[in-house]
């Protein structure tokens, strides 16, 4: 029996009363603020690399640095976003970084080893204060970092809402490195605003945020990871959906339970061999999480993130008709909340295309097709998603865009290829395990 049987009112997202809507929105704001705090505390822990191979960042003492500070208003945050030149600290951060906000949390992205930093921030005595951690995703380098910007550094231009120009604002502070506790100087100089292209561009995080092999703070394909995806620069996520023995759609990449994805449990065989209750009871993923249901994942995305795009990668066991039910329900819920959220059914092969075409309303069902442009048109898919090894294919991309469709490319992880596709391609989005690296190349144009 499908987990979605029972109708719309079984879902807690059904709020039609205006008072209930206001209460829900207040709860969402509270959860997002709490999420940012929990995230920063979660990554600012005790040592550079734990015995089990996970990356754990030293304590940045953020509470001490930010004591007495108030939240940075959004109007100031928007002005501070931009591309910054690194004049001190480029041994780690390279020649330039991209500074971008997600709510009240500040992220820095740079090219070298897919680097990323996260900060808690505040304003005190007309100064911007930032305390957080940095790490590189392609290796285990990590450390703590602080930044500040006071009246002598140009913060007055931000507070007065003046336009920033090249060199008009300086963020300076210190960072630590894995080879010792000593602090090194870091100095960032404002260069230009973030790039904003003529069309919306999606940075889509593979497996809800990245792979286990990159030692992320949460396991791949989990609600814990999808809550962090925006901090890494993502505007959307791809998740892998398959079916349990009792018909519950769950998020898990591999067909078989295995030690790449989960801890030892005694269970062997396919995910589809077990009921959802059995998986909930006995299986823990690499970082201790449970395998999430599709319902829980979509609810988390809808209520606890600002993500705008979900790519449902349908595995062989996952009926397209069941995905269509979930898609309708959560599109309706998003519309009721005023959320800009697109959920697309992935069509990775001919079998899934045929299942999709059997739907009575397939022409109204938003889909993403990985096959040829002719299959995109045959299924009326909203998005074409070819493999990156086929090249930029600008003529085909532009032809589909002229028909009102989008084109995403997958899965791009190498910096040089990302740069090439961003610079020379016409795609509307990139699927990647390193959203921070795509964010760097896109916004630094």
Coordinates of C-alpha atoms in Angstrom, one line a residue:
X1 CA 0.0 0.0 0.0
X2 CA 1.4 3.4 -0.9
X3 CA 2.5 5.7 1.9
X4 CA 0.5 8.5 0.1
X5 CA -2.9 6.8 0.4
X6 CA -5.5 8.5 2.5
X7 CA -5.7 11.9 0.8
X8 CA -4.4 15.3 1.3
X9 CA -5.6 15.9 4.8
X10 CA -3.2 13.2 6.1
X11 CA -0.3 15.6 5.4
X12 CA 0.6 18.2 8.0
X13 CA 1.3 20.7 5.2
X14 CA -2.5 21.2 4.7
X15 CA -3.2 24.6 6.3
X16 CA -6.0 26.7 4.7
X17 CA -6.8 29.0 7.7
X18 CA -4.8 32.3 7.5
X19 CA -4.1 32.2 11.2
X20 CA -2.6 28.7 10.9
X21 CA -0.6 29.8 7.9
X22 CA 0.9 32.6 10.0
X23 CA 1.8 30.3 12.8
X24 CA 3.4 27.8 10.4
X25 CA 5.5 30.6 8.8
X26 CA 6.7 31.6 12.3
X27 CA 7.6 28.1 13.1
X28 CA 9.5 27.8 9.8
X29 CA 11.5 30.9 10.6
X30 CA 12.3 29.6 14.0
X31 CA 13.4 26.2 12.7
X32 CA 15.7 27.8 10.1
X33 CA 17.4 30.0 12.7
X34 CA 17.8 27.0 15.0
X35 CA 19.1 25.0 12.0
X36 CA 21.8 27.5 11.3
X37 CA 23.0 27.5 15.0
X38 CA 22.9 23.7 15.2
X39 CA 24.8 23.4 11.9
X40 CA 27.6 25.7 13.0
X41 CA 27.9 24.0 16.4
X42 CA 27.9 20.6 14.6
X43 CA 30.8 21.4 12.4
X44 CA 32.9 23.4 15.0
X45 CA 34.0 20.5 17.1
X46 CA 37.3 19.2 18.4
X47 CA 40.0 18.0 15.9
X48 CA 41.0 17.9 12.3
X49 CA 40.2 14.3 11.5
X50 CA 38.5 11.6 13.6
X51 CA 39.6 8.0 13.8
X52 CA 36.7 6.9 11.6
X53 CA 37.8 9.2 8.8
X54 CA 35.2 11.9 9.2
X55 CA 36.4 15.5 9.1
X56 CA 35.8 17.4 12.3
X57 CA 36.7 21.0 12.6
X58 CA 38.3 22.6 15.7
X59 CA 36.2 24.9 18.0
X60 CA 36.0 28.4 16.7
X61 CA 34.7 29.8 20.0
X62 CA 32.0 31.6 18.0
X63 CA 29.9 32.3 21.1
X64 CA 32.7 34.3 22.7
X65 CA 33.5 36.3 19.6
X66 CA 29.8 37.2 18.9
X67 CA 28.7 37.9 22.5
X68 CA 26.5 41.0 22.5
X69 CA 26.2 41.1 18.7
X70 CA 22.8 41.4 16.9
X71 CA 21.7 39.7 13.7
X72 CA 22.9 41.3 10.4
X73 CA 19.8 42.7 8.6
X74 CA 19.1 41.3 5.2
X75 CA 19.6 44.6 3.4
X76 CA 23.2 44.6 4.7
X77 CA 23.7 40.9 3.9
X78 CA 22.6 41.5 0.3
X79 CA 25.2 44.3 -0.1
X80 CA 28.0 42.3 1.4
X81 CA 27.6 39.4 -1.1
X82 CA 30.2 39.5 -3.9
X83 CA 33.6 38.3 -5.3
X84 CA 36.5 39.2 -3.0
X85 CA 40.2 39.3 -3.7
X86 CA 42.4 37.4 -1.2
X87 CA 45.4 39.5 -0.3
X88 CA 46.4 37.5 2.7
X89 CA 45.7 33.8 3.2
X90 CA 45.8 32.7 -0.5
X91 CA 47.9 29.7 0.4
X92 CA 44.6 28.1 1.5
X93 CA 41.9 30.3 -0.1
X94 CA 43.5 31.0 -3.4
X95 CA 43.4 34.3 -5.2
X96 CA 39.7 35.1 -4.8
X97 CA 36.6 33.8 -3.0
X98 CA 32.8 34.2 -3.4
X99 CA 30.9 35.4 -0.4
X100 CA 27.2 34.4 -0.3
X101 CA 24.5 34.4 2.5
X102 CA 22.0 31.7 3.3
X103 CA 19.7 33.4 5.8
X104 CA 21.9 34.6 8.6
X105 CA 24.7 32.2 7.8
X106 CA 27.6 33.4 5.7
X107 CA 29.4 31.0 3.2
X108 CA 32.6 31.4 1.4
X109 CA 33.4 29.4 -1.7
X110 CA 36.8 29.0 -3.5
X111 CA 38.3 26.9 -6.2
X112 CA 41.2 25.2 -4.5
X113 CA 40.2 21.7 -3.5
X114 CA 36.5 22.7 -3.5
X115 CA 36.9 24.9 -0.5
X116 CA 34.1 26.2 1.7
X117 CA 33.7 28.1 4.9
X118 CA 30.7 28.8 7.1
X119 CA 30.3 31.6 9.6
X120 CA 27.9 32.7 12.4
X121 CA 27.7 36.5 12.1
X122 CA 26.6 39.6 14.0
X123 CA 26.8 43.3 14.2
X124 CA 28.3 45.0 17.3
X125 CA 29.6 48.6 17.7
X126 CA 29.2 49.3 13.9
X127 CA 31.4 46.3 13.1
X128 CA 30.6 43.1 11.3
X129 CA 31.8 40.0 13.1
X130 CA 32.1 36.5 11.6
X131 CA 33.3 33.3 13.3
X132 CA 33.3 29.9 11.8
X133 CA 35.2 27.0 10.1
X134 CA 36.7 26.2 6.8
X135 CA 37.4 22.9 5.0
X136 CA 38.3 21.5 1.5
X137 CA 35.9 18.9 0.3
X138 CA 38.4 16.9 -1.9
X139 CA 40.8 16.3 1.1
X140 CA 40.8 16.6 4.9
X141 CA 42.2 20.1 5.3
X142 CA 40.3 22.1 7.8
X143 CA 40.5 24.8 10.4
X144 CA 38.8 27.7 12.1
X145 CA 38.4 31.2 10.7
X146 CA 37.3 34.6 11.9
X147 CA 36.6 37.8 10.0
X148 CA 35.5 41.4 10.9
X149 CA 34.9 44.6 9.1
X150 CA 34.8 47.9 11.1
X151 CA 34.5 51.6 10.3
X152 CA 38.1 51.8 9.1
X153 CA 37.4 48.8 6.7
X154 CA 34.5 50.4 4.8
X155 CA 31.5 49.0 6.7
X156 CA 30.1 52.5 6.8
X157 CA 29.3 52.3 3.1
X158 CA 27.2 49.1 3.8
X159 CA 25.4 50.7 6.7
X160 CA 24.6 53.8 4.7
X161 CA 23.5 51.7 1.7
X162 CA 26.1 53.2 -0.5
X163 CA 27.1 51.3 -3.6
X164 CA 30.3 49.1 -3.1
X165 CA 33.1 49.5 -5.6
X166 CA 36.3 47.7 -6.2
X167 CA 38.5 48.0 -3.1
X168 CA 35.9 49.9 -1.0
X169 CA 35.4 47.1 1.6
X170 CA 37.8 44.9 3.5
X171 CA 37.1 41.8 5.6
X172 CA 40.1 40.8 7.7
X173 CA 40.8 38.2 10.4
X174 CA 42.7 35.0 11.0
X175 CA 42.5 31.3 10.2
X176 CA 44.2 28.1 11.5
X177 CA 45.6 25.3 9.4
X178 CA 45.9 21.5 10.0
X179 CA 49.6 21.7 10.6
X180 CA 49.4 23.7 13.8
X181 CA 47.3 25.9 16.1
X182 CA 48.9 29.2 15.2
X183 CA 46.7 31.7 13.5
X184 CA 47.5 33.2 10.1
X185 CA 46.2 36.5 8.7
X186 CA 43.3 36.5 6.2
X187 CA 42.3 39.6 4.3
X188 CA 39.5 39.8 1.7
X189 CA 39.0 42.9 -0.5
X190 CA 35.6 43.5 -2.2
X191 CA 36.0 43.3 -6.0
X192 CA 32.6 43.1 -7.7
X193 CA 29.0 41.9 -7.2
X194 CA 28.0 38.2 -7.8
X195 CA 27.3 37.3 -11.3
X196 CA 23.6 37.2 -12.2
X197 CA 22.9 35.7 -15.6
X198 CA 20.0 36.3 -18.0
X199 CA 18.3 33.1 -16.9
X200 CA 17.9 31.4 -13.5
X201 CA 20.7 28.9 -12.8
X202 CA 20.3 25.9 -10.6
X203 CA 23.2 24.3 -8.6
X204 CA 21.8 20.8 -7.9
X205 CA 23.5 18.8 -5.1
X206 CA 23.9 15.1 -5.9
X207 CA 22.3 12.7 -3.4
X208 CA 20.8 15.5 -1.3
X209 CA 24.2 17.2 -0.8
X210 CA 27.1 15.0 -1.8
X211 CA 28.7 11.6 -1.3
X212 CA 29.8 9.8 1.9
X213 CA 33.3 9.7 0.4
X214 CA 33.7 13.4 0.8
X215 CA 33.3 13.1 4.6
X216 CA 30.3 15.5 4.9
X217 CA 28.7 16.2 8.3
X218 CA 25.7 13.9 7.4
X219 CA 25.2 10.8 5.3
X220 CA 24.2 11.1 1.7
X221 CA 20.5 11.0 0.8
X222 CA 19.3 12.0 4.3
X223 CA 17.2 14.8 5.7
X224 CA 20.1 15.8 7.9
X225 CA 22.2 16.5 4.8
X226 CA 19.5 18.2 2.8
X227 CA 19.1 20.7 5.6
X228 CA 22.7 21.7 4.9
X229 CA 22.6 21.8 1.1
X230 CA 22.0 25.5 0.8
X231 CA 25.1 26.3 2.9
X232 CA 27.2 24.6 0.2
X233 CA 25.6 26.8 -2.5
X234 CA 22.8 24.5 -3.7
X235 CA 19.6 25.8 -5.1
X236 CA 18.2 22.2 -5.6
X237 CA 18.9 18.6 -4.8
X238 CA 18.8 15.2 -6.5
X239 CA 17.6 12.3 -4.4
X240 CA 17.3 8.5 -5.2
X241 CA 13.9 6.9 -4.6
X242 CA 13.1 3.2 -4.4
X243 CA 10.4 1.1 -2.9
X244 CA 10.3 -1.1 0.3
X245 CA 8.6 -4.5 0.5
X246 CA 5.5 -2.8 1.9
X247 CA 5.3 -0.1 -0.7
X248 CA 6.9 2.8 1.0
X249 CA 9.1 5.1 -1.1
X250 CA 12.5 5.6 0.6
X251 CA 15.6 7.6 -0.2
X252 CA 18.6 5.3 -0.8
X253 CA 21.0 5.1 -3.7
X254 CA 22.2 1.5 -4.0
X255 CA 19.9 -1.4 -4.7
X256 CA 21.5 -3.5 -1.9
X257 CA 22.2 -2.7 1.7
X258 CA 26.0 -2.3 2.0
X259 CA 28.8 -1.0 4.2
X260 CA 29.4 2.0 1.9
X261 CA 26.1 3.5 3.0
X262 CA 25.2 2.0 6.3
X263 CA 26.7 0.5 9.5
X264 CA 26.7 -3.2 10.2
X265 CA 23.2 -4.4 10.9
X266 CA 22.9 -8.1 10.1
X267 CA 20.5 -7.3 7.2
X268 CA 21.6 -8.4 3.8
X269 CA 20.0 -8.2 0.3
X270 CA 18.0 -5.4 -1.4
X271 CA 16.3 -2.5 0.2
X272 CA 13.1 -3.8 -1.4
X273 CA 13.4 -7.0 0.5
X274 CA 12.4 -5.3 3.8
X275 CA 9.5 -3.3 5.1
X276 CA 9.9 0.3 6.1
X277 CA 9.5 -0.7 9.7
X278 CA 12.4 -3.2 9.5
X279 CA 14.7 -0.6 7.9
X280 CA 13.7 2.0 10.5
X281 CA 14.4 -0.5 13.3
X282 CA 17.6 -2.2 12.2
X283 CA 19.5 0.0 9.7
X284 CA 21.6 3.0 10.6
X285 CA 23.4 4.9 7.9
X286 CA 27.1 5.7 8.1
X287 CA 26.7 8.7 10.4
X288 CA 23.9 7.1 12.4
X289 CA 20.8 8.4 10.6
X290 CA 17.8 6.4 9.5
X291 CA 16.9 5.8 5.9
X292 CA 14.3 8.5 5.3
X293 CA 11.0 8.1 3.5
X294 CA 10.2 10.2 0.5
X295 CA 7.4 11.8 2.5
X296 CA 9.8 12.9 5.2
X297 CA 12.4 14.1 2.7
X298 CA 9.9 16.3 0.8
X299 CA 8.4 17.6 4.0
X300 CA 11.9 18.6 5.2
X301 CA 12.7 20.4 1.9
X302 CA 9.4 22.2 1.9
X303 CA 9.3 23.3 5.5
X304 CA 13.0 23.6 6.5
X305 CA 14.8 24.9 3.5
X306 CA 14.6 27.5 0.7
X307 CA 15.6 25.0 -2.0
X308 CA 13.7 25.5 -5.3
X309 CA 14.3 22.3 -7.1
X310 CA 14.0 18.5 -6.4
X311 CA 15.1 15.9 -9.0
X312 CA 13.5 12.5 -8.1
X313 CA 15.8 9.9 -9.5
X314 CA 13.5 6.9 -9.9
X315 CA 15.2 3.6 -9.3
X316 CA 14.0 0.4 -11.1
X317 CA 11.8 -0.6 -8.1
X318 CA 10.1 2.8 -7.9
X319 CA 6.7 3.0 -9.8
X320 CA 6.4 6.3 -11.7
X321 CA 2.7 6.4 -10.7
X322 CA 3.6 6.5 -7.0
X323 CA 6.1 9.4 -7.7
X324 CA 3.4 11.2 -9.5
X325 CA 1.1 11.1 -6.5
X326 CA 3.8 12.5 -4.2
X327 CA 4.7 15.1 -6.8
X328 CA 1.1 16.4 -7.0
X329 CA 0.7 16.5 -3.2
X330 CA 3.8 18.4 -2.5
X331 CA 3.4 20.8 -5.4
X332 CA -0.1 21.6 -4.0
X333 CA 1.4 22.1 -0.5
X334 CA 4.2 24.3 -1.8
X335 CA 1.6 26.5 -3.7
X336 CA -0.5 26.8 -0.5
X337 CA 2.6 28.1 1.4
X338 CA 3.6 30.4 -1.4
X339 CA 6.8 28.4 -1.9
X340 CA 8.7 28.4 -5.2
X341 CA 9.4 24.6 -5.3
X342 CA 9.6 22.4 -8.4
X343 CA 9.6 18.6 -8.0
X344 CA 10.5 16.8 -11.2
X345 CA 10.2 13.0 -11.9
X346 CA 13.5 11.7 -13.3
X347 CA 13.3 9.5 -16.4
X348 CA 16.7 7.8 -16.7
X349 CA 16.0 5.1 -19.2
X350 CA 13.4 3.8 -21.7
X351 CA 11.6 1.7 -19.2
X352 CA 10.9 4.7 -17.0
X353 CA 9.9 6.7 -20.1
X354 CA 7.3 4.0 -21.0
X355 CA 6.0 4.0 -17.4
X356 CA 5.7 7.8 -17.5
X357 CA 3.9 7.8 -20.9
X358 CA 1.3 5.4 -19.4
X359 CA 0.2 8.1 -16.9
X360 CA -3.2 9.6 -17.9
X361 CA -1.9 13.1 -17.1
X362 CA 1.8 12.7 -18.2
X363 CA 1.7 15.9 -20.3
X364 CA 0.9 17.8 -17.1
X365 CA 3.5 16.0 -14.9
X366 CA 6.8 17.9 -14.6
X367 CA 9.6 15.6 -15.6
X368 CA 13.3 15.5 -16.3
X369 CA 14.4 13.3 -19.1
X370 CA 18.0 12.0 -19.5
X371 CA 17.6 10.6 -23.0
X372 CA 17.6 12.3 -26.4
X373 CA 15.9 15.7 -27.1
X374 CA 13.3 13.7 -29.1
X375 CA 12.4 11.8 -25.9
X376 CA 12.2 15.1 -24.0
X377 CA 9.6 16.3 -26.5
X378 CA 7.8 12.9 -26.6
X379 CA 7.4 13.0 -22.8
X380 CA 6.8 16.8 -22.7
X381 CA 9.6 16.9 -20.1
X382 CA 10.3 20.3 -18.5
X383 CA 14.1 19.5 -18.4
X384 CA 16.6 17.7 -20.5
X385 CA 19.5 16.3 -18.5
X386 CA 22.3 14.8 -20.6
X387 CA 25.6 13.4 -19.3
X388 CA 28.4 15.9 -19.2
X389 CA 30.7 13.7 -21.3
X390 CA 28.6 14.5 -24.3
X391 CA 29.8 18.1 -24.2
X392 CA 28.1 21.4 -24.0
X393 CA 25.7 20.6 -26.9
X394 CA 24.8 24.3 -27.2
X395 CA 22.7 23.9 -30.3
X396 CA 20.5 21.3 -28.7
X397 CA 20.3 23.2 -25.4
X398 CA 19.2 26.4 -27.1
X399 CA 16.6 24.6 -29.3
X400 CA 15.0 23.2 -26.2
X401 CA 15.2 26.5 -24.3
X402 CA 13.4 28.1 -27.3
X403 CA 10.5 25.7 -26.6
X404 CA 10.3 26.8 -23.0
X405 CA 12.3 23.9 -21.5
X406 CA 15.4 23.9 -19.4
X407 CA 18.6 21.8 -19.7
X408 CA 20.8 20.5 -16.8
X409 CA 24.0 18.6 -17.1
X410 CA 25.3 15.8 -14.8
X411 CA 27.5 14.9 -12.9
X412 CA 30.2 17.6 -13.0
X413 CA 32.8 17.5 -10.2
X414 CA 36.2 18.5 -11.8
X415 CA 37.0 22.2 -11.5
X416 CA 38.3 22.6 -15.0
X417 CA 35.2 21.1 -16.6
X418 CA 32.9 23.0 -14.4
X419 CA 34.6 26.2 -15.5
X420 CA 34.3 25.2 -19.1
X421 CA 30.6 24.4 -18.9
X422 CA 29.8 27.6 -16.9
X423 CA 31.8 29.8 -19.3
X424 CA 31.1 28.1 -22.7
X425 CA 27.9 26.2 -22.1
X426 CA 24.3 27.3 -22.2
X427 CA 22.9 24.9 -19.6
X428 CA 20.4 26.1 -16.9
X429 CA 21.9 24.0 -14.2
X430 CA 24.6 21.6 -13.1
X431 CA 24.3 18.4 -11.0
X432 CA 27.3 18.0 -8.8
X433 CA 28.8 16.4 -5.7
X434 CA 30.6 19.8 -5.1
X435 CA 27.9 22.5 -5.2
X436 CA 30.3 24.9 -3.5
X437 CA 32.7 24.5 -6.5
X438 CA 29.9 25.2 -9.0
X439 CA 28.8 28.1 -6.9
X440 CA 32.3 29.6 -7.0
X441 CA 32.7 29.3 -10.8
X442 CA 29.2 30.5 -11.5
X443 CA 29.1 33.6 -9.2
X444 CA 32.7 34.6 -9.9
X445 CA 32.1 35.1 -13.7

